Every structure is written in C-alpha cells, then in structure tokens.
Amino acid sequence: MIQVKIEDNWREALAGEFSKPYFSELVRILHEEKAAGKQIYPPGSQIFRAFDLCPLPNVKVVILGQDPYHGYGQAMGLSFSVPDGVPAPPSLKNIFKEIENDLGVKMSGRPNLENWARQGVLLLNAVLTVRAGEPTSHAGIGWQSFTDAVIRCISERCEGIVFMLWGSYARSKAPLIDASRHFVLEAAHPSPLARGAFFGCRHFSQANAILSGEGREPVDWQL
C-alpha cells in the first residue's frame, strides 16, 4: 500500500484506495513529472489539505470543484480557495457575492477558506493536482477514481450531508450520492462564463437551514 500523509480517519476509510493499482500509477506519474522538472500545484504537503482540515466525522457540507488553480501561489489544496494575499479568482468573487445577497452579510474579500473547512465544509476538488499553467493537465491520471471513492465513502458512512454541486462537471457526480440519506443542491458554476446563472441559488442559506433542521451547527460563511 502507498503510504499517504493524510488525516487518520480518512486514511482508515480510504485504505482500500491506496492499495489499488490506479493509485500506485498516479503516484508514479507525479514522481516522474517532478523528476523531469515539472512544477506541480499545490505543493506536496498541501495535496490532501482539505482532508486534514476536515476529518471525515466532521463533514457537514461538501463543495466540489474540478481541479486546482494552475497559477503560481494559488492552489492550496482546498477547492475555490487561495492563500491570504493572493487576489480572489473570479469564481470565488462570485461565490462571495452570492453569500452577501443570500445571507445579507458583508464579506471581507479574504480568499482563504480554511475557516469553512475547520467548520466541517469539505472543499474537495475532483482532481487534486495540476501542472503549472496547464489547467486540467492531471485530469486523466487517476485522481477522479480516488475522489469518486471519497464521495461514495461520505455517502455510505455519513448521514445528512449537504452536497453543493456547481456546474455540469460537479453535477455529474450526483449518482455517487444516496439522495435518500443526503441533501444535493445543484446550480450553475460560479464562473463568469456561466453569465450569472449561479446567482440566486441561495445554497448557503439552504445549507444552514438543512443543518439546523438536522440538529447540527450551521456554518458561519462570513469571512
């Protein structure tokens, strides 16, 4: 089995994936590209950051992205998030606008979403690495098999999780989720390319209403 530095609850839940041939091949490709001088984002220590900040027993909400930002200093292992001091990308700006309109709050503009993760929001990208300057460059190396297993794991082991699926790619993952046990919220992608179709989805207030109804602490979305 490949030894992966990941939070203990996730390591136990996903142990079967780390021993599969596709995961060994994935690791081989990453090592090969690094040895060839390719720059890969996020840094190795942050690839599983979403899992480290949000252990499986803590998950309340899942926000699914596609792959990491491919610009220097942007990717940090959390979908849609960039580190403090890095300008918020357009999709994140639109997420903040929707939160402001939905909840009637003022966002600080701080682009680091670690506070959401620490509250039980799993900020999961379907693909966990990318080559610098090459969007979706690691989409075919096996990460989707791993993150599909993550989604199935949450669906099978947890109850009453709110899944936010934005855009056609994320929405294609809906069949992995048992909708009789969980809550699936679907909307257009927050990217400006969606021409504002994301606005008005009210997923943040809906998520908190669901969590409250389940007797769980709502998420403080304000940053």
Short mmCIF file of C-alpha atoms in Angstrom, two decimals:
data_model
loop_
_atom_site.label_atom_id
_atom_site.label_comp_id
_atom_site.label_asym_id
_atom_site.label_seq_id
_atom_site.Cartn_x
_atom_site.Cartn_y
_atom_site.Cartn_z
CA MET A 1 0.00 0.00 0.00
CA ILE A 2 1.20 3.54 -0.80
CA GLN A 3 1.88 5.47 2.41
CA VAL A 4 -0.06 8.73 2.20
CA LYS A 5 0.20 11.59 4.69
CA ILE A 6 -3.49 12.20 5.31
CA GLU A 7 -5.68 12.64 8.38
CA ASP A 8 -6.16 9.37 10.31
CA ASN A 9 -9.94 8.99 9.84
CA TRP A 10 -9.58 9.43 6.11
CA ARG A 11 -6.61 7.06 5.99
CA GLU A 12 -8.70 4.33 7.58
CA ALA A 13 -11.76 5.00 5.41
CA LEU A 14 -9.80 5.14 2.15
CA ALA A 15 -7.18 2.47 2.87
CA GLY A 16 -8.54 0.28 0.10
CA GLU A 17 -7.92 3.00 -2.49
CA PHE A 18 -4.27 3.47 -1.55
CA SER A 19 -3.58 -0.20 -2.32
CA LYS A 20 -5.17 -0.17 -5.79
CA PRO A 21 -3.09 -0.16 -9.00
CA TYR A 22 -4.50 3.16 -10.23
CA PHE A 23 -3.22 4.93 -7.11
CA SER A 24 0.27 3.47 -7.49
CA GLU A 25 0.27 4.62 -11.10
CA LEU A 26 -0.92 8.09 -10.08
CA VAL A 27 1.93 8.42 -7.60
CA ARG A 28 4.41 7.15 -10.19
CA ILE A 29 3.29 9.80 -12.69
CA LEU A 30 3.62 12.59 -10.13
CA HIS A 31 7.13 11.48 -9.13
CA GLU A 32 8.11 11.16 -12.79
CA GLU A 33 6.90 14.66 -13.65
CA LYS A 34 8.66 16.18 -10.64
CA ALA A 35 11.87 14.38 -11.56
CA ALA A 36 11.55 15.84 -15.07
CA GLY A 37 11.41 19.35 -13.59
CA LYS A 38 7.67 19.91 -13.96
CA GLN A 39 6.13 22.35 -11.47
CA ILE A 40 3.09 20.77 -9.81
CA TYR A 41 0.47 22.58 -7.73
CA PRO A 42 -0.36 22.54 -4.88
CA PRO A 43 2.85 21.70 -3.00
CA GLY A 44 3.02 18.07 -1.91
CA SER A 45 2.29 18.88 1.72
CA GLN A 46 -0.99 20.54 0.71
CA ILE A 47 -2.40 17.97 -1.74
CA PHE A 48 -4.59 16.45 1.00
CA ARG A 49 -5.14 19.71 2.90
CA ALA A 50 -8.94 19.52 2.52
CA PHE A 51 -8.94 16.16 4.32
CA ASP A 52 -6.52 17.27 7.03
CA LEU A 53 -8.65 20.31 7.93
CA CYS A 54 -11.96 18.45 7.72
CA PRO A 55 -11.80 14.90 9.14
CA LEU A 56 -14.50 12.52 7.96
CA PRO A 57 -16.51 12.61 11.23
CA ASN A 58 -16.65 16.43 10.99
CA VAL A 59 -18.01 16.69 7.43
CA LYS A 60 -21.30 18.59 7.19
CA VAL A 61 -21.08 20.16 3.72
CA VAL A 62 -19.19 19.17 0.57
CA ILE A 63 -18.35 21.79 -2.08
CA LEU A 64 -16.99 20.08 -5.18
CA GLY A 65 -14.56 21.81 -7.52
CA GLN A 66 -12.86 20.46 -10.63
CA ASP A 67 -9.09 20.87 -10.36
CA PRO A 68 -6.64 23.18 -8.56
CA TYR A 69 -5.80 26.68 -9.74
CA HIS A 70 -2.81 26.46 -12.06
CA GLY A 71 -1.26 29.88 -11.35
CA TYR A 72 1.76 30.44 -9.12
CA GLY A 73 0.87 30.60 -5.42
CA GLN A 74 -2.85 29.98 -5.91
CA ALA A 75 -3.52 26.30 -5.19
CA MET A 76 -3.64 25.34 -1.52
CA GLY A 77 -5.49 22.03 -1.51
CA LEU A 78 -8.96 23.48 -0.95
CA SER A 79 -11.45 23.91 -3.80
CA PHE A 80 -12.06 27.55 -4.77
CA SER A 81 -9.69 28.84 -2.03
CA VAL A 82 -6.41 30.72 -2.44
CA PRO A 83 -3.98 31.80 0.30
CA ASP A 84 -4.19 35.15 2.04
CA GLY A 85 -2.50 37.85 -0.01
CA VAL A 86 -3.45 36.25 -3.33
CA PRO A 87 -6.21 38.01 -5.30
CA ALA A 88 -9.53 36.15 -5.23
CA PRO A 89 -10.18 34.44 -8.59
CA PRO A 90 -13.38 35.37 -10.46
CA SER A 91 -15.34 32.28 -9.37
CA LEU A 92 -14.56 32.95 -5.72
CA LYS A 93 -15.61 36.59 -6.08
CA ASN A 94 -18.95 35.39 -7.42
CA ILE A 95 -19.32 32.95 -4.52
CA PHE A 96 -18.80 35.86 -2.14
CA LYS A 97 -21.38 37.96 -4.00
CA GLU A 98 -23.94 35.16 -3.69
CA ILE A 99 -23.25 34.80 0.04
CA GLU A 100 -23.72 38.55 0.53
CA ASN A 101 -27.02 38.54 -1.37
CA ASP A 102 -28.22 35.29 0.17
CA LEU A 103 -27.37 35.98 3.81
CA GLY A 104 -27.33 39.78 3.90
CA VAL A 105 -23.75 39.87 5.20
CA LYS A 106 -20.63 41.70 4.06
CA MET A 107 -17.70 39.52 3.07
CA SER A 108 -14.20 40.77 3.84
CA GLY A 109 -12.88 39.57 0.49
CA ARG A 110 -10.38 37.33 2.26
CA PRO A 111 -9.83 34.47 -0.22
CA ASN A 112 -8.60 31.84 2.26
CA LEU A 113 -11.44 29.42 3.02
CA GLU A 114 -9.70 27.42 5.77
CA ASN A 115 -12.26 28.67 8.28
CA TRP A 116 -15.03 26.94 6.32
CA ALA A 117 -13.03 23.70 6.28
CA ARG A 118 -12.48 23.83 10.03
CA GLN A 119 -16.27 24.10 10.45
CA GLY A 120 -16.93 20.90 8.52
CA VAL A 121 -17.02 22.07 4.90
CA LEU A 122 -15.03 19.63 2.75
CA LEU A 123 -13.60 21.75 -0.07
CA LEU A 124 -12.94 18.88 -2.46
CA ASN A 125 -11.51 19.13 -5.94
CA ALA A 126 -12.22 16.15 -8.22
CA VAL A 127 -8.59 16.34 -9.35
CA LEU A 128 -6.06 17.12 -6.62
CA THR A 129 -3.02 18.27 -8.62
CA VAL A 130 -2.21 20.23 -11.78
CA ARG A 131 0.87 21.19 -13.79
CA ALA A 132 1.74 24.88 -13.60
CA GLY A 133 -0.03 26.86 -16.30
CA GLU A 134 -1.84 23.82 -17.68
CA PRO A 135 -5.45 23.58 -16.47
CA THR A 136 -6.89 20.03 -16.22
CA SER A 137 -3.42 18.62 -17.04
CA HIS A 138 -3.82 15.90 -14.39
CA ALA A 139 -7.45 15.10 -15.16
CA GLY A 140 -6.54 11.74 -16.67
CA ILE A 141 -4.03 10.30 -14.21
CA GLY A 142 -6.41 8.69 -11.71
CA TRP A 143 -7.49 11.38 -9.29
CA GLN A 144 -11.14 11.11 -10.32
CA SER A 145 -11.17 7.45 -9.28
CA PHE A 146 -9.88 8.49 -5.87
CA THR A 147 -12.25 11.42 -5.32
CA ASP A 148 -15.22 9.42 -6.61
CA ALA A 149 -14.34 6.94 -3.86
CA VAL A 150 -14.25 9.84 -1.39
CA ILE A 151 -17.76 10.91 -2.41
CA ARG A 152 -19.05 7.34 -2.17
CA CYS A 153 -17.37 6.98 1.23
CA ILE A 154 -19.13 10.08 2.57
CA SER A 155 -22.43 8.93 1.09
CA GLU A 156 -22.13 5.49 2.72
CA ARG A 157 -20.60 6.39 6.09
CA CYS A 158 -22.29 9.69 6.91
CA GLU A 159 -25.85 10.97 7.26
CA GLY A 160 -27.47 14.26 6.28
CA ILE A 161 -24.54 15.77 4.40
CA VAL A 162 -25.22 18.79 2.17
CA PHE A 163 -23.54 18.41 -1.22
CA MET A 164 -23.19 21.59 -3.31
CA LEU A 165 -22.70 20.66 -6.96
CA TRP A 166 -21.97 23.66 -9.17
CA GLY A 167 -21.73 23.30 -12.93
CA SER A 168 -22.19 20.31 -15.21
CA TYR A 169 -18.99 18.56 -14.13
CA ALA A 170 -19.84 18.62 -10.43
CA ARG A 171 -23.46 17.75 -11.13
CA SER A 172 -22.31 14.63 -12.99
CA LYS A 173 -21.21 13.26 -9.59
CA ALA A 174 -24.77 13.22 -8.24
CA PRO A 175 -25.27 9.48 -8.98
CA LEU A 176 -22.50 8.73 -6.45
CA ILE A 177 -24.62 10.21 -3.66
CA ASP A 178 -27.51 8.46 -1.92
CA ALA A 179 -30.10 11.22 -2.10
CA SER A 180 -32.34 9.38 0.34
CA ARG A 181 -29.75 9.97 3.08
CA HIS A 182 -28.22 13.26 2.00
CA PHE A 183 -29.14 16.65 0.52
CA VAL A 184 -27.96 17.52 -3.00
CA LEU A 185 -28.05 21.18 -4.05
CA GLU A 186 -27.33 21.84 -7.73
CA ALA A 187 -26.63 25.11 -9.52
CA ALA A 188 -24.69 26.64 -12.38
CA HIS A 189 -20.96 27.14 -11.88
CA PRO A 190 -19.92 30.43 -10.21
CA SER A 191 -17.52 31.13 -13.08
CA PRO A 192 -18.23 34.35 -15.02
CA LEU A 193 -18.54 32.07 -18.07
CA ALA A 194 -21.93 30.99 -16.67
CA ARG A 195 -23.15 34.57 -17.22
CA GLY A 196 -24.55 34.99 -13.74
CA ALA A 197 -26.63 31.80 -13.72
CA PHE A 198 -25.11 30.91 -10.32
CA PHE A 199 -26.63 33.96 -8.66
CA GLY A 200 -29.81 33.37 -6.74
CA CYS A 201 -29.14 29.71 -5.96
CA ARG A 202 -29.22 30.54 -2.22
CA HIS A 203 -27.25 27.42 -1.39
CA PHE A 204 -25.67 28.93 1.70
CA SER A 205 -28.91 29.76 3.47
CA GLN A 206 -30.37 26.44 2.30
CA ALA A 207 -27.42 24.54 3.72
CA ASN A 208 -27.73 26.24 7.08
CA ALA A 209 -31.47 25.64 7.20
CA ILE A 210 -30.86 21.95 6.48
CA LEU A 211 -28.13 21.68 9.11
CA SER A 212 -30.28 23.41 11.71
CA GLY A 213 -33.17 21.11 10.85
CA GLU A 214 -30.85 18.15 11.40
CA GLY A 215 -29.83 19.49 14.80
CA ARG A 216 -26.34 20.44 13.62
CA GLU A 217 -24.47 23.70 13.96
CA PRO A 218 -24.90 25.89 10.84
CA VAL A 219 -21.83 27.16 9.02
CA ASP A 220 -20.63 30.72 9.61
CA TRP A 221 -19.99 31.59 5.96
CA GLN A 222 -18.85 35.14 6.66
CA LEU A 223 -15.09 35.63 6.32
#
